[in-house]
Coordinates of C-alpha atoms in Angstrom, one line a residue:
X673 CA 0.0 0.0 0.0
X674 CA 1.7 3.4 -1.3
X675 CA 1.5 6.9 0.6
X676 CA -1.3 7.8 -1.7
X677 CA -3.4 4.7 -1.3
X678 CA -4.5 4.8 2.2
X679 CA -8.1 4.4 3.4
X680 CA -8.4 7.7 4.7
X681 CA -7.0 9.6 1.6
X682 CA -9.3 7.2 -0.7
X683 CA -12.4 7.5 1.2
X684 CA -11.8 11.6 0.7
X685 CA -11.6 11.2 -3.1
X686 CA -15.1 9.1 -2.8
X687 CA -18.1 11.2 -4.4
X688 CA -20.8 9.6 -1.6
X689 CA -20.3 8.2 1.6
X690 CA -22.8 5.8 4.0
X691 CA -22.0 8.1 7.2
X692 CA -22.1 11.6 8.3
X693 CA -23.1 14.7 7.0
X694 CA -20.5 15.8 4.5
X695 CA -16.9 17.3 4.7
X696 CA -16.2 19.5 7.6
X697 CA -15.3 22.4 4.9
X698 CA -15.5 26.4 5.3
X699 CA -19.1 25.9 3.7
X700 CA -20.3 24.5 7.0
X701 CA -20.7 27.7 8.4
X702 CA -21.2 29.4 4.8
X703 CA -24.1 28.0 4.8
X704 CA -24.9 28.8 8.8
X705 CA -24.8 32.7 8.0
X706 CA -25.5 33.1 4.3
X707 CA -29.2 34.4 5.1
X708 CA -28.1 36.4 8.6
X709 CA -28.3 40.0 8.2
X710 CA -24.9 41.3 9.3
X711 CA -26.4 44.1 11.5
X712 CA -26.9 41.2 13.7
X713 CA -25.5 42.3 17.3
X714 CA -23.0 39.5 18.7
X715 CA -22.8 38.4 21.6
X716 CA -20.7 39.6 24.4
X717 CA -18.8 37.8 27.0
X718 CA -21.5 35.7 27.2
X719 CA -24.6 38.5 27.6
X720 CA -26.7 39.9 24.3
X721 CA -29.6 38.8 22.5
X722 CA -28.6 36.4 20.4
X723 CA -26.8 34.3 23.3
X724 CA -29.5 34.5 25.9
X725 CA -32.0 33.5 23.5
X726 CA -30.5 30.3 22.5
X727 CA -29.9 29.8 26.1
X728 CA -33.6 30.1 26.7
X729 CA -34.5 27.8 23.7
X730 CA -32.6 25.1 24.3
X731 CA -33.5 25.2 28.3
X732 CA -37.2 25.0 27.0
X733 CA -36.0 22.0 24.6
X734 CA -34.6 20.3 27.4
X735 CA -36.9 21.4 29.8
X736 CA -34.6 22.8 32.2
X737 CA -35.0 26.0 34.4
X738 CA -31.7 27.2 32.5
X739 CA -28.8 26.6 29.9
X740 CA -25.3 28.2 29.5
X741 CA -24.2 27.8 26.2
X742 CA -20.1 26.3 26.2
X743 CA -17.5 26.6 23.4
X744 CA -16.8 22.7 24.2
X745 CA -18.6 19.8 25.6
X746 CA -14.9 18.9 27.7
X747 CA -15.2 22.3 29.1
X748 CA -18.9 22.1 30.1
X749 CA -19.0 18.7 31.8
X750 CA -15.6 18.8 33.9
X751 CA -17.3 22.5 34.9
X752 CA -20.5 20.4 36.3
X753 CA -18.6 17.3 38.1
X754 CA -16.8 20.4 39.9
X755 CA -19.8 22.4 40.9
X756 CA -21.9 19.2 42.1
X757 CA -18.4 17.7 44.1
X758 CA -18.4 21.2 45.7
X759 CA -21.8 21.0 46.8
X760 CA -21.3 18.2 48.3
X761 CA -18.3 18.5 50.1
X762 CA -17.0 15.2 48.5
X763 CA -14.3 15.0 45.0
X764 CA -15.5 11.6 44.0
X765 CA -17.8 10.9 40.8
X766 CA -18.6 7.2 38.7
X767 CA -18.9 7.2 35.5
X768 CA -17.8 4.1 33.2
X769 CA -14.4 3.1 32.2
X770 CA -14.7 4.5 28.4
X771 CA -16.5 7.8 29.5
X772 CA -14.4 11.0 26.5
X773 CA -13.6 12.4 30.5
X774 CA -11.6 9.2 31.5
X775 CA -9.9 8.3 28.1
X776 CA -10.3 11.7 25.4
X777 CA -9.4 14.6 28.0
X778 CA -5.8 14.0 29.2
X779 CA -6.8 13.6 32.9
X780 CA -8.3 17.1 32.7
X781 CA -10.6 16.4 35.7
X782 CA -7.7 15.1 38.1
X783 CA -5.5 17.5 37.2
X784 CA -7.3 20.7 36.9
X785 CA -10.0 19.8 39.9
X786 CA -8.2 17.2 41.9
X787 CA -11.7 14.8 41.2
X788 CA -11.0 11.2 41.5
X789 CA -13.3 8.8 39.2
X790 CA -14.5 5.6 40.6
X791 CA -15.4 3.2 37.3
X792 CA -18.5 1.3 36.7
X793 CA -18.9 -1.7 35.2
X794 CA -16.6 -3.5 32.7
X795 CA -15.3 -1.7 29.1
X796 CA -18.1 -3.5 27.4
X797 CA -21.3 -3.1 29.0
X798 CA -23.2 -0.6 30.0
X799 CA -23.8 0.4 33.8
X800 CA -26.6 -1.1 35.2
X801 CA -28.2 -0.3 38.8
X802 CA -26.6 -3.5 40.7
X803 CA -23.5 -1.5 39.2
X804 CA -24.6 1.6 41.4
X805 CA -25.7 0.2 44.5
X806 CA -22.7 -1.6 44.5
X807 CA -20.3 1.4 45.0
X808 CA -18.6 0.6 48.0
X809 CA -17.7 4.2 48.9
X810 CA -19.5 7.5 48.6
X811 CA -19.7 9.7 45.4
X812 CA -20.7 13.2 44.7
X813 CA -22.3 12.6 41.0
X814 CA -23.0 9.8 38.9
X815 CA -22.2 10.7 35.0
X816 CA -24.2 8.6 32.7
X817 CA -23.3 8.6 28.5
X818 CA -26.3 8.1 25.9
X819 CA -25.9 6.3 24.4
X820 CA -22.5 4.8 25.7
X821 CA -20.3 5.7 22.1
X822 CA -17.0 3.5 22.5
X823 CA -19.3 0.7 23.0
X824 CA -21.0 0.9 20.0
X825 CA -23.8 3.2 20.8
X826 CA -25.8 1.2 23.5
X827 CA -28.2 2.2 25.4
X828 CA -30.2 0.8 28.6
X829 CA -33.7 0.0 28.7
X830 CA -35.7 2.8 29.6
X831 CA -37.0 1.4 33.0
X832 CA -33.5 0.5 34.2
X833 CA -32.8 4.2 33.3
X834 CA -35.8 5.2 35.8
X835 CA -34.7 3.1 38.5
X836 CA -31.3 4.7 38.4
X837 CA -32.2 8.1 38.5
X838 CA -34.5 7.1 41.4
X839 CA -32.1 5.7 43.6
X840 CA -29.6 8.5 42.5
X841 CA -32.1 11.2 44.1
X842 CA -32.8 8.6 47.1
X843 CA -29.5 8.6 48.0
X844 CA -28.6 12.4 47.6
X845 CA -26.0 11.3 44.5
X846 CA -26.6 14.1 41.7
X847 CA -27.2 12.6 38.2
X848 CA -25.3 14.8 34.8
X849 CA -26.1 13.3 31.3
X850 CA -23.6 13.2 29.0
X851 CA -26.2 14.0 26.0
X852 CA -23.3 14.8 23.4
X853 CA -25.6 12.4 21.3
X854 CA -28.7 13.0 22.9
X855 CA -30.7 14.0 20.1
X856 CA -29.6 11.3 18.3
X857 CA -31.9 8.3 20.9
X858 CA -34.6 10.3 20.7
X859 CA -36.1 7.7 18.0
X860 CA -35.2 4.7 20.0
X861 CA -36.5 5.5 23.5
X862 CA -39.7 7.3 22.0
X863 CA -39.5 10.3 24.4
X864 CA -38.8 13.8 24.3
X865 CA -35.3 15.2 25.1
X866 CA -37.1 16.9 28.0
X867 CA -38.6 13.5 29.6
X868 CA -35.2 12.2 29.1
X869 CA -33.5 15.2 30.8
X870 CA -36.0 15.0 33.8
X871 CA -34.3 12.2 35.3
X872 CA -30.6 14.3 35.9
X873 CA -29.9 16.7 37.6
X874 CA -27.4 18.2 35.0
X875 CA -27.1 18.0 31.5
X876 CA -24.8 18.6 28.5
X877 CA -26.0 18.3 24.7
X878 CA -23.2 19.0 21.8
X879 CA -24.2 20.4 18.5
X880 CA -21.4 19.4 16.2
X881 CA -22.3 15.2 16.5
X882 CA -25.4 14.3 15.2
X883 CA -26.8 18.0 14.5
X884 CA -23.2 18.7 12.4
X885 CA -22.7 21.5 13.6
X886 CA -19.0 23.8 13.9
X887 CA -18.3 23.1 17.8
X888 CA -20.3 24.0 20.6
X889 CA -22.3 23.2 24.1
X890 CA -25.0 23.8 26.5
X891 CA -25.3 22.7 29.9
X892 CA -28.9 23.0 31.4
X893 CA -30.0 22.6 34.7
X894 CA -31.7 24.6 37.1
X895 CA -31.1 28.9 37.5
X896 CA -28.5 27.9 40.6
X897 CA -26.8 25.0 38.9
X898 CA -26.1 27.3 35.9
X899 CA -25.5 31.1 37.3
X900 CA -22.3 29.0 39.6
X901 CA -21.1 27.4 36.0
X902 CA -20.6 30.7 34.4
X903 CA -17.5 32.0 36.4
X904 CA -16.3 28.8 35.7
X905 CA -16.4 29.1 32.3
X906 CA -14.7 32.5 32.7
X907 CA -12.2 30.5 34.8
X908 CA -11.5 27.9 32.0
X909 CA -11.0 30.5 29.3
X910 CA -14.0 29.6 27.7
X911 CA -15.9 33.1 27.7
X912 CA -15.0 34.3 25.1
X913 CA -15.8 38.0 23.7
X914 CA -17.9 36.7 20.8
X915 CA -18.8 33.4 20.5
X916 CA -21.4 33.7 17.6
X917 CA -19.9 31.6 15.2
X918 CA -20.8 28.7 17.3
X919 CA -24.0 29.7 18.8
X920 CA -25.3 30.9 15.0
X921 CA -24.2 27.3 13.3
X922 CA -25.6 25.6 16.4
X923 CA -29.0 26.7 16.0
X924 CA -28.8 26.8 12.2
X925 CA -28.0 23.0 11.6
X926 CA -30.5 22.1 15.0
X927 CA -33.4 23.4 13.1
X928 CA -32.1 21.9 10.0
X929 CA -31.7 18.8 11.0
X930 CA -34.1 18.0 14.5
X931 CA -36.3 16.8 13.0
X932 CA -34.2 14.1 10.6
X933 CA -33.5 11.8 13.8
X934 CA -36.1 9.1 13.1
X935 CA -34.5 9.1 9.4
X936 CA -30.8 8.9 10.6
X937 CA -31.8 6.4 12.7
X938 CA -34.4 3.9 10.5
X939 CA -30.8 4.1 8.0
X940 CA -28.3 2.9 10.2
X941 CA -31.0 0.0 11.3
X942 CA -31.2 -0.6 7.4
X943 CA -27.5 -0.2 7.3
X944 CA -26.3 -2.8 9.9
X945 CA -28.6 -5.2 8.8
X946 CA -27.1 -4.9 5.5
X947 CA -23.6 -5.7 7.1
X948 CA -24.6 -8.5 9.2
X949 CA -25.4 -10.1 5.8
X950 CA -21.8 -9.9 5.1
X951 CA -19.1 -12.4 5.6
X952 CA -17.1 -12.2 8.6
X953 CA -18.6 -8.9 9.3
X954 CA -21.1 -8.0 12.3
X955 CA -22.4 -4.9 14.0
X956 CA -22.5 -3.7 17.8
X957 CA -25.4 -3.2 18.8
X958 CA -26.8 -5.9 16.2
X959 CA -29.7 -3.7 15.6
X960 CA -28.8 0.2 16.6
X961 CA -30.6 2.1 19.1
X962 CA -29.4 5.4 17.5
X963 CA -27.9 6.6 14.2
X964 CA -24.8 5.3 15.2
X965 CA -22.9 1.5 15.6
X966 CA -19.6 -0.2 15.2
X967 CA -18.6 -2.4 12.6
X968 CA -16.3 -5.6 13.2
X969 CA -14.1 -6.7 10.9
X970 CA -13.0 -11.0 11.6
X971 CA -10.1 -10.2 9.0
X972 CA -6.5 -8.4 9.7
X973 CA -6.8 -4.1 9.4
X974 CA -4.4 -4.3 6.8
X975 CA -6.6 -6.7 4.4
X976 CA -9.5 -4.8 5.8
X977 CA -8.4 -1.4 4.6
X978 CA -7.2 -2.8 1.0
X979 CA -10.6 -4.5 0.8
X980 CA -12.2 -1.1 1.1
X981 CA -9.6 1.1 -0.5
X982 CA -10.5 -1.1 -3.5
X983 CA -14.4 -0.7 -2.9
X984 CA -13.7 3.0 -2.4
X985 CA -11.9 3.2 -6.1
X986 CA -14.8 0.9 -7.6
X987 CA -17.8 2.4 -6.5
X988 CA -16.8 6.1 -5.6
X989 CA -18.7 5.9 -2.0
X990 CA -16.9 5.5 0.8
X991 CA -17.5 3.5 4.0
X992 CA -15.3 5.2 6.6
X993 CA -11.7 6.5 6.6
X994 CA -10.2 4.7 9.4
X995 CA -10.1 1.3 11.1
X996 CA -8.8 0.7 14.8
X997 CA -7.1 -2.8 15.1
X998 CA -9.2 -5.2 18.1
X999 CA -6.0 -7.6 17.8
X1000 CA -3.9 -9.0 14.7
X1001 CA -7.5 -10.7 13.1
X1002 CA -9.7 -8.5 13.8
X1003 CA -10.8 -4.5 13.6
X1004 CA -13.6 -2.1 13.4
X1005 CA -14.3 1.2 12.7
X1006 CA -17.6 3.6 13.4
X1007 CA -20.8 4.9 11.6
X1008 CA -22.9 7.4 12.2
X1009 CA -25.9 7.9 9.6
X1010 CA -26.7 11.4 8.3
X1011 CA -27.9 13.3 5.4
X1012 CA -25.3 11.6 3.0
X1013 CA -26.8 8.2 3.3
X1014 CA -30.0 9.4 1.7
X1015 CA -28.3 10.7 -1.0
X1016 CA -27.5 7.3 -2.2
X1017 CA -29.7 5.2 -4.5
X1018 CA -30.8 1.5 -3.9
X1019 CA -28.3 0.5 -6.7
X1020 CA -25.5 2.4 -5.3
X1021 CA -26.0 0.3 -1.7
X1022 CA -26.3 -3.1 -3.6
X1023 CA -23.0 -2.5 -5.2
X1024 CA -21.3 -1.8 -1.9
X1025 CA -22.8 -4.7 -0.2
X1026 CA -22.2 -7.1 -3.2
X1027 CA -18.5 -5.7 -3.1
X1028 CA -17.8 -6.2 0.3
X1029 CA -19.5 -10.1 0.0
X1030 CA -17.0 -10.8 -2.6
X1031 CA -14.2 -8.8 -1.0
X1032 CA -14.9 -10.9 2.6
X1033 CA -15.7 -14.6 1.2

């Protein structure tokens, strides 16, 4: 395999692709602001019009007292394990082993706010209750992830969800959602974001995942929980003098693409089952819960990736542009189902799928 022929430069020549939204380009946010009018007042170190009233929408979305829009989910969530560890008196929160704080955030909680994380469960299932009631020592805040991504996208039955956050407020433990793909279950579990929300005490939502949009945050809770975030956002160096850019593209691509969730997520269901089909290929979940899932690979990455670098240069769509090894016969990569999938006609997904059944026999 030459410098030039590597799955991720070969899936960026592809003309169609089974995931996401489209590049991550300049047009992004072209197309974010190409109807603003640019009298538009920005925003101020977080005060104005146009903050405050996203603020207010998204609180009503959620159906929280309050939101306090961040420029980065990392900033936001290690911001509400501090403020609920503080109430409490007590610097110890669970969360599961492959939570983005423990493994994507370079210790950021320990070392900026000296909180220790006590892990749940094994890396792959989900917490469950016995999980909780199990902790042998006391905790400030429980963080729970839906659905849980480095697992595939799982999710746990809604009633199991209920009798967490019940025993959570029974036993004075504060609950904070990380809802960076929130929207996304909405589908699966049948319920608004705001029934969802109702169960935790704290919750964060991103707007660049499923919605696409440039970067951006908001953590809602109620008016307390939120005023005592904002000098802590000041204190991170995340209130910044304008942050319109973000706030602008974050309400631009939620309105645009809200209301797609059932379609991103009937796809990926349509989508795995197509891959389950193919040899030595299988999804996690089997059947998605969200527009998201993993797909495993029963072959070596390097056979993988020419199997698809070849697909890629056959078909012109692409499947993803990288793989992660499991071990020397195995690997898997990620998809998440957006608008590009529908751009692709019946006979375009045969030929993939009759590729990659020749490709994997």
């Amino acid at each position: 395999m030459t410098m030039d022929q590597t799955i991720g430069s070969a899936f960026n020549k592809t003309a169609y692709r089974l995931s996401g939204h489209g590049p991550r380009n300049i047009g992004m946010l072209m197309s974010a602001f190409h109807d603003m009018d640019e009298n538009t007042d920005s925003d101020m170190y977080g005060k104005g019009k146009l903050i405050e009233q996203f603020q207010a929408k998204m609180a009503e979305y959620l159906g929280k007292e309050s939101a306090v829009f961040f420029p980065s989910g990392t900033m936001a969530q290690q911001i509400a394990l501090r403020i609920w560890c503080d109430r409490q008196g007590l610097r110890k929160v669970a969360y599961h082993p492959l939570c983005h704080l423990e493994i994507h955030e370079e210790d950021g909680l320990k070392q900026l706010h000296g909180i220790e994380p006590i892990l749940l469960a094994d890396r792959s299932r989900l917490i469950t209750l016995d999980d909780v009631k199990n902790i042998s020592e006391d905790i400030s805040c429980l963080l729970l992830e839906l659905p849980q991504r480095e697992i595939g996208g799982q999710l746990p039955d809604y009633a199991e969800l209920e009798a967490i956050s019940a025993y959570c407020h029974e036993q004075g433990i504060k609950l904070h959602l990380d809802g960076a793909r929130l929207f996304e279950i909405l589908p699966y579990y049948g319920k608004t974001a705001a029934e969802i929300c109702s169960l935790f005490d704290s919750v964060y939502v991103s707007f660049y995942k499923g919605l696409g949009g440039v970067a951006g945050a908001i953590l809602a809770g109620d008016t307390e929980f939120t005023e005592e975030s904002k000098p802590w956002k000041r204190r991170h160096g995340g209130d910044l003098i304008s942050l319109y850019p973000y706030i602008l593209s974050s309400d631009f691509y939620f309105e645009q693409r809200i209301g797609k969730m059932e379609q991103y997520y009937q796809g990926a269901k349509q989508l795995a089952e197509r891959f389950n089909r193919c040899p030595r290929t299988a999804t996690v979940p089997e059947v998605p819960v969200s527009n998201m899932f993993h797909i495993h690979f029963a072959a070596p990455q390097a056979q993988v990736e020419q199997a698809l670098i070849d697909l890629y240069e056959e078909t012109g769509i692409g499947i993803t542009s990288n793989l992660r090894a499991i071990d020397e016969n195995a690997c898997y990569t990620e998809i998440n189902v957006g608008d590009k999938y529908a751009e692709l006609s019946s006979e375009q997904v045969e030929a993939v799928f009759s590729l990659l059944n020749r490709k994997f026999n």
